[in-house]
Amino acid sequence: MTIRSHWKKTRNALIVGTVILGGNLAPSNLLAAESSKTAAIDLEIKKTWSIPLREISALSLFDKNLYLASDNERDFLRLPIDGGDFKTMEVSQSKSLSLKAPKGMKLSKKSQWEGLAIDKAGTMFAVKESKDQIFQFTNDGLATRLYQLQYFDGRKNKRKGYEGLLLMKNSHVLIALTAPPTLIEYGPKGEKALGVNHETLLLKDSAFTPPSSDDLYPLASWTLESPKGCETSDLTLSSLGSVLVLLKDCFHIVRAPNLDPSKKSFTPEQVWNYPSEIDHAEGLVEMNDAFLISVDQMSDSRNLFWVEAKTKEPKKAP
């Protein structure tokens, strides 16, 4: 095996307003779901960490560890989560995971990792935005495969690349295009799209089946029906196996519905509004209705945020 190189017219008017979040004013820009009457949920910051990794661009959970990737540094960072709870994380316990390349392949110091997924076997997959590639690593960091993502004709701007990665069955993957915010199913040439649902996504109890070819082709795509200004920055699976999409600039997390290959767009089933204090959000994981969001910034100060649904103030007695 070789290693080589809008928003449709809705039945309801779009709600526009402002909400005070984290002490800042942020546009609410609620993505009013046409198929859902569920109100958007405001999130608040519960805790922050200063992680010794600059420009954190992707997150993934595996075996009671949080894995963090950067678009500026080559190696990953691994942070234990004892007891399966975010509040147990201690930055002092974080360890660098050195990535290694075999003969004939190089890993640049400025990696440009923009998506990270890990299967049951501990095999790690990372999207390299600048080259439209997916690198495959063993759990100790050795690169073993390199997949090339072939041209997607819905990509309007070459500077707006791929961010976010989820593994699927039958050697397929789900990739997020930054702008316009689009989910793309890639797979081996000539195969039919599976669509996205609980039966086609690779859940945490399964290992990814490597394709026979190193080339992956776009098989189906779905563009988010959203106000202008939103860009996709990461994908993750919820605890229940649904696709969650992190949107920057408009400060949203959205849950995607099941995606049928015959459709070309989707409307969110649920929307969360995260505080505007979390600027340039790039990485997302979810656990027990709580989220971790990382930010892509040169500083390693306050670059990881734990957010949960905003607590309602109890009504004062008259």
PDB file of C-alpha atoms in Angstrom:
ATOM      1  CA  MET A   1       0.000   0.000   0.000  1.00  0.00           C
ATOM      2  CA  THR A   2       1.495   3.340  -0.979  1.00  0.00           C
ATOM      3  CA  ILE A   3       1.668   6.614   0.974  1.00  0.00           C
ATOM      4  CA  ARG A   4       1.515   9.558  -1.423  1.00  0.00           C
ATOM      5  CA  SER A   5       0.823  12.645  -2.120  1.00  0.00           C
ATOM      6  CA  HIS A   6     -30.975  31.795   1.293  1.00  0.00           C
ATOM      7  CA  TRP A   7     -31.395  30.383   3.829  1.00  0.00           C
ATOM      8  CA  LYS A   8     -34.693  29.328   2.130  1.00  0.00           C
ATOM      9  CA  LYS A   9     -37.762  31.391   2.636  1.00  0.00           C
ATOM     10  CA  THR A  10     -39.144  30.065   5.895  1.00  0.00           C
ATOM     11  CA  ARG A  11     -42.673  30.018   7.127  1.00  0.00           C
ATOM     12  CA  ASN A  12     -41.629  32.226   9.994  1.00  0.00           C
ATOM     13  CA  ALA A  13     -39.699  35.468   9.843  1.00  0.00           C
ATOM     14  CA  LEU A  14     -36.037  35.271  10.798  1.00  0.00           C
ATOM     15  CA  ILE A  15     -35.595  36.483  14.322  1.00  0.00           C
ATOM     16  CA  VAL A  16     -32.984  39.211  14.513  1.00  0.00           C
ATOM     17  CA  GLY A  17     -31.867  40.788  17.758  1.00  0.00           C
ATOM     18  CA  THR A  18     -29.088  40.984  20.253  1.00  0.00           C
ATOM     19  CA  VAL A  19     -28.400  39.101  23.439  1.00  0.00           C
ATOM     20  CA  ILE A  20     -25.873  39.839  26.137  1.00  0.00           C
ATOM     21  CA  LEU A  21     -23.503  36.884  26.441  1.00  0.00           C
ATOM     22  CA  GLY A  22     -20.353  36.714  28.541  1.00  0.00           C
ATOM     23  CA  GLY A  23     -20.482  40.457  28.980  1.00  0.00           C
ATOM     24  CA  ASN A  24     -20.434  41.134  25.223  1.00  0.00           C
ATOM     25  CA  LEU A  25     -23.105  41.967  22.742  1.00  0.00           C
ATOM     26  CA  ALA A  26     -23.540  39.273  20.084  1.00  0.00           C
ATOM     27  CA  PRO A  27     -26.060  38.969  17.253  1.00  0.00           C
ATOM     28  CA  SER A  28     -28.590  36.290  18.116  1.00  0.00           C
ATOM     29  CA  ASN A  29     -29.010  35.322  14.433  1.00  0.00           C
ATOM     30  CA  LEU A  30     -31.278  32.451  15.405  1.00  0.00           C
ATOM     31  CA  LEU A  31     -31.416  29.801  12.731  1.00  0.00           C
ATOM     32  CA  ALA A  32     -35.187  29.373  12.878  1.00  0.00           C
ATOM     33  CA  ALA A  33     -35.636  25.728  11.957  1.00  0.00           C
ATOM     34  CA  GLU A  34     -38.456  25.312   9.463  1.00  0.00           C
ATOM     35  CA  SER A  35     -38.977  21.720  10.512  1.00  0.00           C
ATOM     36  CA  SER A  36     -38.623  22.348  14.239  1.00  0.00           C
ATOM     37  CA  LYS A  37     -40.255  24.660  16.743  1.00  0.00           C
ATOM     38  CA  THR A  38     -37.547  24.085  19.359  1.00  0.00           C
ATOM     39  CA  ALA A  39     -36.220  27.367  20.720  1.00  0.00           C
ATOM     40  CA  ALA A  40     -32.519  28.152  20.542  1.00  0.00           C
ATOM     41  CA  ILE A  41     -30.613  27.444  23.758  1.00  0.00           C
ATOM     42  CA  ASP A  42     -28.252  30.045  25.214  1.00  0.00           C
ATOM     43  CA  LEU A  43     -24.985  28.671  26.591  1.00  0.00           C
ATOM     44  CA  GLU A  44     -22.821  30.115  29.342  1.00  0.00           C
ATOM     45  CA  ILE A  45     -19.179  29.594  30.241  1.00  0.00           C
ATOM     46  CA  LYS A  46     -18.654  27.303  33.241  1.00  0.00           C
ATOM     47  CA  LYS A  47     -14.862  27.087  33.186  1.00  0.00           C
ATOM     48  CA  THR A  48     -11.846  27.989  31.059  1.00  0.00           C
ATOM     49  CA  TRP A  49      -8.387  26.473  30.670  1.00  0.00           C
ATOM     50  CA  SER A  50      -5.103  27.753  29.299  1.00  0.00           C
ATOM     51  CA  ILE A  51      -3.829  24.843  27.210  1.00  0.00           C
ATOM     52  CA  PRO A  52      -0.134  24.817  26.196  1.00  0.00           C
ATOM     53  CA  LEU A  53      -0.978  24.558  22.506  1.00  0.00           C
ATOM     54  CA  ARG A  54      -1.392  27.529  20.181  1.00  0.00           C
ATOM     55  CA  GLU A  55      -4.121  27.805  17.551  1.00  0.00           C
ATOM     56  CA  ILE A  56      -6.170  24.807  18.699  1.00  0.00           C
ATOM     57  CA  SER A  57      -8.178  23.857  15.629  1.00  0.00           C
ATOM     58  CA  ALA A  58      -9.700  20.429  16.360  1.00  0.00           C
ATOM     59  CA  LEU A  59     -10.801  18.277  19.307  1.00  0.00           C
ATOM     60  CA  SER A  60     -11.669  14.604  19.734  1.00  0.00           C
ATOM     61  CA  LEU A  61     -12.546  12.332  22.666  1.00  0.00           C
ATOM     62  CA  PHE A  62     -11.137   8.808  22.981  1.00  0.00           C
ATOM     63  CA  ASP A  63     -10.625   6.412  25.892  1.00  0.00           C
ATOM     64  CA  LYS A  64     -11.082   9.033  28.640  1.00  0.00           C
ATOM     65  CA  ASN A  65      -8.713  11.440  26.933  1.00  0.00           C
ATOM     66  CA  LEU A  66      -9.227  14.709  25.113  1.00  0.00           C
ATOM     67  CA  TYR A  67      -7.058  14.981  22.006  1.00  0.00           C
ATOM     68  CA  LEU A  68      -6.229  18.467  20.723  1.00  0.00           C
ATOM     69  CA  ALA A  69      -4.777  19.407  17.335  1.00  0.00           C
ATOM     70  CA  SER A  70      -3.368  22.711  16.106  1.00  0.00           C
ATOM     71  CA  ASP A  71      -3.171  24.330  12.693  1.00  0.00           C
ATOM     72  CA  ASN A  72       0.210  25.794  13.670  1.00  0.00           C
ATOM     73  CA  GLU A  73       1.986  22.954  15.498  1.00  0.00           C
ATOM     74  CA  ARG A  74       2.707  19.462  14.183  1.00  0.00           C
ATOM     75  CA  ASP A  75       2.108  17.314  17.263  1.00  0.00           C
ATOM     76  CA  PHE A  76      -1.144  16.587  19.099  1.00  0.00           C
ATOM     77  CA  LEU A  77      -1.804  17.122  22.802  1.00  0.00           C
ATOM     78  CA  ARG A  78      -3.491  14.509  25.001  1.00  0.00           C
ATOM     79  CA  LEU A  79      -5.329  15.496  28.177  1.00  0.00           C
ATOM     80  CA  PRO A  80      -6.853  12.889  30.567  1.00  0.00           C
ATOM     81  CA  ILE A  81     -10.516  13.193  31.547  1.00  0.00           C
ATOM     82  CA  ASP A  82     -10.830  11.105  34.709  1.00  0.00           C
ATOM     83  CA  GLY A  83     -14.337   9.952  35.482  1.00  0.00           C
ATOM     84  CA  GLY A  84     -15.640  11.149  32.130  1.00  0.00           C
ATOM     85  CA  ASP A  85     -16.303  14.684  33.336  1.00  0.00           C
ATOM     86  CA  PHE A  86     -14.836  17.898  31.924  1.00  0.00           C
ATOM     87  CA  LYS A  87     -14.393  19.407  35.385  1.00  0.00           C
ATOM     88  CA  THR A  88     -11.764  16.769  36.236  1.00  0.00           C
ATOM     89  CA  MET A  89      -9.335  17.992  33.568  1.00  0.00           C
ATOM     90  CA  GLU A  90      -5.980  19.246  34.832  1.00  0.00           C
ATOM     91  CA  VAL A  91      -3.733  21.029  32.334  1.00  0.00           C
ATOM     92  CA  SER A  92      -0.660  19.849  34.257  1.00  0.00           C
ATOM     93  CA  GLN A  93      -1.477  16.283  33.182  1.00  0.00           C
ATOM     94  CA  SER A  94      -1.419  17.058  29.461  1.00  0.00           C
ATOM     95  CA  LYS A  95       1.191  15.322  27.318  1.00  0.00           C
ATOM     96  CA  SER A  96       2.412  15.957  23.799  1.00  0.00           C
ATOM     97  CA  LEU A  97       1.827  13.151  21.294  1.00  0.00           C
ATOM     98  CA  SER A  98       4.668  13.254  18.796  1.00  0.00           C
ATOM     99  CA  LEU A  99       3.627  12.505  15.215  1.00  0.00           C
ATOM    100  CA  LYS A 100       6.060  10.524  13.094  1.00  0.00           C
ATOM    101  CA  ALA A 101       6.319   9.961   9.358  1.00  0.00           C
ATOM    102  CA  PRO A 102       7.844   6.883   7.699  1.00  0.00           C
ATOM    103  CA  LYS A 103      10.319   7.085   4.851  1.00  0.00           C
ATOM    104  CA  GLY A 104       9.052   8.948   1.812  1.00  0.00           C
ATOM    105  CA  MET A 105       6.687  11.185   3.760  1.00  0.00           C
ATOM    106  CA  LYS A 106       7.203  14.432   5.646  1.00  0.00           C
ATOM    107  CA  LEU A 107       5.180  16.205   8.292  1.00  0.00           C
ATOM    108  CA  SER A 108       5.668  19.955   8.268  1.00  0.00           C
ATOM    109  CA  LYS A 109       6.059  21.829  11.549  1.00  0.00           C
ATOM    110  CA  LYS A 110       3.065  24.020  10.696  1.00  0.00           C
ATOM    111  CA  SER A 111       0.585  21.223  10.265  1.00  0.00           C
ATOM    112  CA  GLN A 112      -2.667  23.037   9.420  1.00  0.00           C
ATOM    113  CA  TRP A 113      -4.703  20.285  11.077  1.00  0.00           C
ATOM    114  CA  GLU A 114      -8.371  21.274  10.839  1.00  0.00           C
ATOM    115  CA  GLY A 115     -10.286  18.139  11.779  1.00  0.00           C
ATOM    116  CA  LEU A 116      -9.639  15.162  14.058  1.00  0.00           C
ATOM    117  CA  ALA A 117     -11.480  11.835  14.440  1.00  0.00           C
ATOM    118  CA  ILE A 118     -10.513   8.664  16.336  1.00  0.00           C
ATOM    119  CA  ASP A 119     -12.089   5.216  15.891  1.00  0.00           C
ATOM    120  CA  LYS A 120     -12.556   2.350  18.374  1.00  0.00           C
ATOM    121  CA  ALA A 121      -9.100   0.943  17.606  1.00  0.00           C
ATOM    122  CA  GLY A 122      -7.492   4.264  18.511  1.00  0.00           C
ATOM    123  CA  THR A 123      -6.576   5.014  14.906  1.00  0.00           C
ATOM    124  CA  MET A 124      -6.431   8.784  14.425  1.00  0.00           C
ATOM    125  CA  PHE A 125      -7.474  10.693  11.310  1.00  0.00           C
ATOM    126  CA  ALA A 126      -6.549  14.356  10.799  1.00  0.00           C
ATOM    127  CA  VAL A 127      -7.550  16.735   8.000  1.00  0.00           C
ATOM    128  CA  LYS A 128      -4.719  18.820   6.529  1.00  0.00           C
ATOM    129  CA  GLU A 129      -6.513  21.880   5.196  1.00  0.00           C
ATOM    130  CA  SER A 130      -3.790  23.251   2.922  1.00  0.00           C
ATOM    131  CA  LYS A 131      -3.483  20.029   0.909  1.00  0.00           C
ATOM    132  CA  ASP A 132      -7.077  18.667   1.028  1.00  0.00           C
ATOM    133  CA  GLN A 133      -5.736  15.512   2.646  1.00  0.00           C
ATOM    134  CA  ILE A 134      -6.556  13.152   5.507  1.00  0.00           C
ATOM    135  CA  PHE A 135      -3.622  11.648   7.397  1.00  0.00           C
ATOM    136  CA  GLN A 136      -4.069   8.335   9.211  1.00  0.00           C
ATOM    137  CA  PHE A 137      -2.021   7.698  12.375  1.00  0.00           C
ATOM    138  CA  THR A 138      -1.653   4.837  14.814  1.00  0.00           C
ATOM    139  CA  ASN A 139      -2.501   5.741  18.410  1.00  0.00           C
ATOM    140  CA  ASP A 140       1.194   6.233  19.160  1.00  0.00           C
ATOM    141  CA  GLY A 141       1.474   8.807  16.360  1.00  0.00           C
ATOM    142  CA  LEU A 142       2.939   6.916  13.379  1.00  0.00           C
ATOM    143  CA  ALA A 143       1.504   7.967   9.994  1.00  0.00           C
ATOM    144  CA  THR A 144       0.363   4.946   7.967  1.00  0.00           C
ATOM    145  CA  ARG A 145      -1.897   6.284   5.205  1.00  0.00           C
ATOM    146  CA  LEU A 146      -2.555   9.492   3.321  1.00  0.00           C
ATOM    147  CA  TYR A 147      -5.904  10.046   1.603  1.00  0.00           C
ATOM    148  CA  GLN A 148      -6.433  12.701  -1.058  1.00  0.00           C
ATOM    149  CA  LEU A 149      -9.794  14.491  -1.143  1.00  0.00           C
ATOM    150  CA  GLN A 150     -10.703  15.022  -4.775  1.00  0.00           C
ATOM    151  CA  TYR A 151     -12.179  18.262  -6.132  1.00  0.00           C
ATOM    152  CA  PHE A 152     -15.626  19.301  -4.886  1.00  0.00           C
ATOM    153  CA  ASP A 153     -17.439  21.544  -7.365  1.00  0.00           C
ATOM    154  CA  GLY A 154     -19.416  23.314  -4.620  1.00  0.00           C
ATOM    155  CA  ARG A 155     -16.248  24.933  -3.313  1.00  0.00           C
ATOM    156  CA  LYS A 156     -16.562  28.579  -4.354  1.00  0.00           C
ATOM    157  CA  ASN A 157     -13.373  29.894  -2.757  1.00  0.00           C
ATOM    158  CA  LYS A 158     -10.076  27.992  -2.739  1.00  0.00           C
ATOM    159  CA  ARG A 159      -9.079  29.817   0.451  1.00  0.00           C
ATOM    160  CA  LYS A 160     -12.099  28.369   2.273  1.00  0.00           C
ATOM    161  CA  GLY A 161     -11.048  24.788   2.920  1.00  0.00           C
ATOM    162  CA  TYR A 162     -12.140  21.729   4.852  1.00  0.00           C
ATOM    163  CA  GLU A 163     -12.645  21.810   8.616  1.00  0.00           C
ATOM    164  CA  GLY A 164     -14.089  19.004  10.686  1.00  0.00           C
ATOM    165  CA  LEU A 165     -14.183  15.250  10.132  1.00  0.00           C
ATOM    166  CA  LEU A 166     -16.469  12.359  11.069  1.00  0.00           C
ATOM    167  CA  LEU A 167     -15.920   8.717  10.136  1.00  0.00           C
ATOM    168  CA  MET A 168     -18.617   6.659   8.431  1.00  0.00           C
ATOM    169  CA  LYS A 169     -19.207   3.055   7.497  1.00  0.00           C
ATOM    170  CA  ASN A 170     -18.076   1.518   4.179  1.00  0.00           C
ATOM    171  CA  SER A 171     -14.850   3.587   4.178  1.00  0.00           C
ATOM    172  CA  HIS A 172     -16.792   6.859   3.797  1.00  0.00           C
ATOM    173  CA  VAL A 173     -16.133  10.093   5.715  1.00  0.00           C
ATOM    174  CA  LEU A 174     -18.074  13.284   6.406  1.00  0.00           C
ATOM    175  CA  ILE A 175     -16.128  16.516   5.866  1.00  0.00           C
ATOM    176  CA  ALA A 176     -17.178  20.112   6.550  1.00  0.00           C
ATOM    177  CA  LEU A 177     -16.469  22.877   4.043  1.00  0.00           C
ATOM    178  CA  THR A 178     -15.848  26.229   5.738  1.00  0.00           C
ATOM    179  CA  ALA A 179     -17.906  28.380   3.367  1.00  0.00           C
ATOM    180  CA  PRO A 180     -20.539  28.109   2.234  1.00  0.00           C
ATOM    181  CA  PRO A 181     -21.199  25.922   5.302  1.00  0.00           C
ATOM    182  CA  THR A 182     -21.521  22.489   3.710  1.00  0.00           C
ATOM    183  CA  LEU A 183     -21.288  18.861   4.808  1.00  0.00           C
ATOM    184  CA  ILE A 184     -19.740  16.573   2.183  1.00  0.00           C
ATOM    185  CA  GLU A 185     -19.805  12.783   2.119  1.00  0.00           C
ATOM    186  CA  TYR A 186     -16.605  11.410   0.591  1.00  0.00           C
ATOM    187  CA  GLY A 187     -15.946   7.801  -0.374  1.00  0.00           C
ATOM    188  CA  PRO A 188     -14.284   5.507  -2.900  1.00  0.00           C
ATOM    189  CA  LYS A 189     -14.832   6.351  -6.564  1.00  0.00           C
ATOM    190  CA  GLY A 190     -18.051   5.042  -8.091  1.00  0.00           C
ATOM    191  CA  GLU A 191     -19.806   4.250  -4.814  1.00  0.00           C
ATOM    192  CA  LYS A 192     -23.260   5.522  -3.897  1.00  0.00           C
ATOM    193  CA  ALA A 193     -23.657   7.973  -1.053  1.00  0.00           C
ATOM    194  CA  LEU A 194     -24.915   6.459   2.188  1.00  0.00           C
ATOM    195  CA  GLY A 195     -26.474   9.617   3.554  1.00  0.00           C
ATOM    196  CA  VAL A 196     -25.967  10.596   7.178  1.00  0.00           C
ATOM    197  CA  ASN A 197     -27.849   8.902  10.020  1.00  0.00           C
ATOM    198  CA  HIS A 198     -27.257   6.614  13.011  1.00  0.00           C
ATOM    199  CA  GLU A 199     -26.910   3.617  10.694  1.00  0.00           C
ATOM    200  CA  THR A 200     -24.214   5.136   8.462  1.00  0.00           C
ATOM    201  CA  LEU A 201     -22.089   7.095  10.935  1.00  0.00           C
ATOM    202  CA  LEU A 202     -19.244   5.228  12.586  1.00  0.00           C
ATOM    203  CA  LEU A 203     -20.014   5.312  16.280  1.00  0.00           C
ATOM    204  CA  LYS A 204     -17.440   5.005  19.033  1.00  0.00           C
ATOM    205  CA  ASP A 205     -17.828   1.199  19.241  1.00  0.00           C
ATOM    206  CA  SER A 206     -16.597   0.543  15.680  1.00  0.00           C
ATOM    207  CA  ALA A 207     -13.310   0.677  13.778  1.00  0.00           C
ATOM    208  CA  PHE A 208     -12.949   2.446  10.429  1.00  0.00           C
ATOM    209  CA  THR A 209     -12.556   0.245   7.343  1.00  0.00           C
ATOM    210  CA  PRO A 210      -9.701   1.662   5.227  1.00  0.00           C
ATOM    211  CA  PRO A 211     -10.572   2.048   1.523  1.00  0.00           C
ATOM    212  CA  SER A 212      -8.537   0.162  -1.071  1.00  0.00           C
ATOM    213  CA  SER A 213      -7.596   3.417  -2.813  1.00  0.00           C
ATOM    214  CA  ASP A 214      -5.947   6.500  -1.335  1.00  0.00           C
ATOM    215  CA  ASP A 215      -8.293   8.748  -3.355  1.00  0.00           C
ATOM    216  CA  LEU A 216     -11.681   9.784  -1.941  1.00  0.00           C
ATOM    217  CA  TYR A 217     -14.394  11.426  -4.036  1.00  0.00           C
ATOM    218  CA  PRO A 218     -17.381  13.647  -3.132  1.00  0.00           C
ATOM    219  CA  LEU A 219     -20.547  11.521  -3.284  1.00  0.00           C
ATOM    220  CA  ALA A 220     -23.162  13.877  -1.795  1.00  0.00           C
ATOM    221  CA  SER A 221     -23.317  17.288  -0.123  1.00  0.00           C
ATOM    222  CA  TRP A 222     -25.698  19.325   1.998  1.00  0.00           C
ATOM    223  CA  THR A 223     -25.452  23.098   2.471  1.00  0.00           C
ATOM    224  CA  LEU A 224     -26.659  24.666   5.708  1.00  0.00           C
ATOM    225  CA  GLU A 225     -29.603  26.982   5.249  1.00  0.00           C
ATOM    226  CA  SER A 226     -28.339  29.883   7.335  1.00  0.00           C
ATOM    227  CA  PRO A 227     -27.918  33.658   7.468  1.00  0.00           C
ATOM    228  CA  LYS A 228     -24.825  35.014   5.779  1.00  0.00           C
ATOM    229  CA  GLY A 229     -21.769  35.316   7.961  1.00  0.00           C
ATOM    230  CA  CYS A 230     -21.642  31.772   9.355  1.00  0.00           C
ATOM    231  CA  GLU A 231     -18.632  29.567   8.620  1.00  0.00           C
ATOM    232  CA  THR A 232     -18.174  25.929   9.602  1.00  0.00           C
ATOM    233  CA  SER A 233     -15.221  25.239  11.888  1.00  0.00           C
ATOM    234  CA  ASP A 234     -15.686  21.706  13.294  1.00  0.00           C
ATOM    235  CA  LEU A 235     -17.876  18.602  13.462  1.00  0.00           C
ATOM    236  CA  THR A 236     -18.494  16.200  16.328  1.00  0.00           C
ATOM    237  CA  LEU A 237     -20.905  13.452  17.319  1.00  0.00           C
ATOM    238  CA  SER A 238     -23.285  14.065  20.195  1.00  0.00           C
ATOM    239  CA  SER A 239     -23.619  11.532  23.001  1.00  0.00           C
ATOM    240  CA  LEU A 240     -26.677  10.213  21.151  1.00  0.00           C
ATOM    241  CA  GLY A 241     -24.883   9.913  17.813  1.00  0.00           C
ATOM    242  CA  SER A 242     -26.192  13.032  16.056  1.00  0.00           C
ATOM    243  CA  VAL A 243     -24.007  15.350  13.973  1.00  0.00           C
ATOM    244  CA  LEU A 244     -23.150  18.638  15.697  1.00  0.00           C
ATOM    245  CA  VAL A 245     -21.734  21.513  13.644  1.00  0.00           C
ATOM    246  CA  LEU A 246     -19.669  24.335  15.149  1.00  0.00           C
ATOM    247  CA  LEU A 247     -20.213  27.678  13.400  1.00  0.00           C
ATOM    248  CA  LYS A 248     -17.902  30.615  13.976  1.00  0.00           C
ATOM    249  CA  ASP A 249     -18.598  34.316  13.419  1.00  0.00           C
ATOM    250  CA  CYS A 250     -22.315  33.786  14.089  1.00  0.00           C
ATOM    251  CA  PHE A 251     -21.653  32.000  17.440  1.00  0.00           C
ATOM    252  CA  HIS A 252     -23.819  28.901  16.925  1.00  0.00           C
ATOM    253  CA  ILE A 253     -23.678  25.168  17.418  1.00  0.00           C
ATOM    254  CA  VAL A 254     -26.320  23.330  15.397  1.00  0.00           C
ATOM    255  CA  ARG A 255     -27.565  19.755  15.338  1.00  0.00           C
ATOM    256  CA  ALA A 256     -28.074  18.403  11.836  1.00  0.00           C
ATOM    257  CA  PRO A 257     -30.997  16.108  10.999  1.00  0.00           C
ATOM    258  CA  ASN A 258     -30.612  12.853   9.088  1.00  0.00           C
ATOM    259  CA  LEU A 259     -29.259  13.742   5.649  1.00  0.00           C
ATOM    260  CA  ASP A 260     -30.706  12.076   2.550  1.00  0.00           C
ATOM    261  CA  PRO A 261     -28.450  11.845  -0.533  1.00  0.00           C
ATOM    262  CA  SER A 262     -31.309  13.126  -2.698  1.00  0.00           C
ATOM    263  CA  LYS A 263     -31.359  16.450  -0.807  1.00  0.00           C
ATOM    264  CA  LYS A 264     -28.925  19.330  -1.269  1.00  0.00           C
ATOM    265  CA  SER A 265     -29.443  21.358   1.900  1.00  0.00           C
ATOM    266  CA  PHE A 266     -30.497  20.999   5.520  1.00  0.00           C
ATOM    267  CA  THR A 267     -32.133  22.972   8.300  1.00  0.00           C
ATOM    268  CA  PRO A 268     -30.907  22.522  11.899  1.00  0.00           C
ATOM    269  CA  GLU A 269     -32.976  20.502  14.354  1.00  0.00           C
ATOM    270  CA  GLN A 270     -31.538  22.438  17.288  1.00  0.00           C
ATOM    271  CA  VAL A 271     -29.483  25.594  17.736  1.00  0.00           C
ATOM    272  CA  TRP A 272     -27.268  26.629  20.649  1.00  0.00           C
ATOM    273  CA  ASN A 273     -25.889  30.163  21.020  1.00  0.00           C
ATOM    274  CA  TYR A 274     -22.450  30.291  22.615  1.00  0.00           C
ATOM    275  CA  PRO A 275     -20.987  33.502  24.121  1.00  0.00           C
ATOM    276  CA  SER A 276     -19.252  35.943  21.779  1.00  0.00           C
ATOM    277  CA  GLU A 277     -16.341  35.922  24.225  1.00  0.00           C
ATOM    278  CA  ILE A 278     -15.398  32.640  22.532  1.00  0.00           C
ATOM    279  CA  ASP A 279     -13.951  34.318  19.469  1.00  0.00           C
ATOM    280  CA  HIS A 280     -12.751  32.299  16.477  1.00  0.00           C
ATOM    281  CA  ALA A 281     -14.081  28.977  17.782  1.00  0.00           C
ATOM    282  CA  GLU A 282     -12.413  26.076  15.970  1.00  0.00           C
ATOM    283  CA  GLY A 283     -12.793  22.832  17.949  1.00  0.00           C
ATOM    284  CA  LEU A 284     -15.848  21.113  19.453  1.00  0.00           C
ATOM    285  CA  VAL A 285     -16.720  18.027  21.506  1.00  0.00           C
ATOM    286  CA  GLU A 286     -19.874  17.228  23.482  1.00  0.00           C
ATOM    287  CA  MET A 287     -20.430  15.102  26.576  1.00  0.00           C
ATOM    288  CA  ASN A 288     -23.526  14.826  28.760  1.00  0.00           C
ATOM    289  CA  ASP A 289     -25.152  17.980  27.310  1.00  0.00           C
ATOM    290  CA  ALA A 290     -22.001  20.036  27.906  1.00  0.00           C
ATOM    291  CA  PHE A 291     -19.590  21.308  25.260  1.00  0.00           C
ATOM    292  CA  LEU A 292     -15.876  21.988  25.058  1.00  0.00           C
ATOM    293  CA  ILE A 293     -14.961  24.686  22.536  1.00  0.00           C
ATOM    294  CA  SER A 294     -11.378  25.571  21.617  1.00  0.00           C
ATOM    295  CA  VAL A 295     -10.264  28.797  19.973  1.00  0.00           C
ATOM    296  CA  ASP A 296      -7.715  29.346  17.224  1.00  0.00           C
ATOM    297  CA  GLN A 297      -5.474  32.061  18.648  1.00  0.00           C
ATOM    298  CA  MET A 298      -1.715  32.618  18.856  1.00  0.00           C
ATOM    299  CA  SER A 299      -1.887  32.921  22.638  1.00  0.00           C
ATOM    300  CA  ASP A 300      -2.191  29.836  24.848  1.00  0.00           C
ATOM    301  CA  SER A 301      -4.151  31.797  27.453  1.00  0.00           C
ATOM    302  CA  ARG A 302      -7.847  30.935  27.972  1.00  0.00           C
ATOM    303  CA  ASN A 303      -8.109  28.904  24.783  1.00  0.00           C
ATOM    304  CA  LEU A 304     -10.460  26.118  25.910  1.00  0.00           C
ATOM    305  CA  PHE A 305     -13.999  26.732  27.200  1.00  0.00           C
ATOM    306  CA  TRP A 306     -16.516  24.493  28.955  1.00  0.00           C
ATOM    307  CA  VAL A 307     -20.056  25.718  28.203  1.00  0.00           C
ATOM    308  CA  GLU A 308     -23.493  24.510  29.248  1.00  0.00           C
ATOM    309  CA  ALA A 309     -27.084  25.661  28.948  1.00  0.00           C
ATOM    310  CA  LYS A 310     -27.596  28.976  30.687  1.00  0.00           C
ATOM    311  CA  THR A 311     -29.083  28.630  34.158  1.00  0.00           C
ATOM    312  CA  LYS A 312     -32.395  30.407  34.523  1.00  0.00           C
ATOM    313  CA  GLU A 313     -32.529  32.922  37.346  1.00  0.00           C
ATOM    314  CA  PRO A 314     -35.122  31.921  39.975  1.00  0.00           C
ATOM    315  CA  LYS A 315     -38.033  34.302  40.197  1.00  0.00           C
ATOM    316  CA  LYS A 316     -37.879  36.590  43.203  1.00  0.00           C
ATOM    317  CA  ALA A 317     -40.759  36.464  45.631  1.00  0.00           C
ATOM    318  CA  PRO A 318     -42.921  39.574  45.519  1.00  0.00           C
TER     319      PRO A 318
END
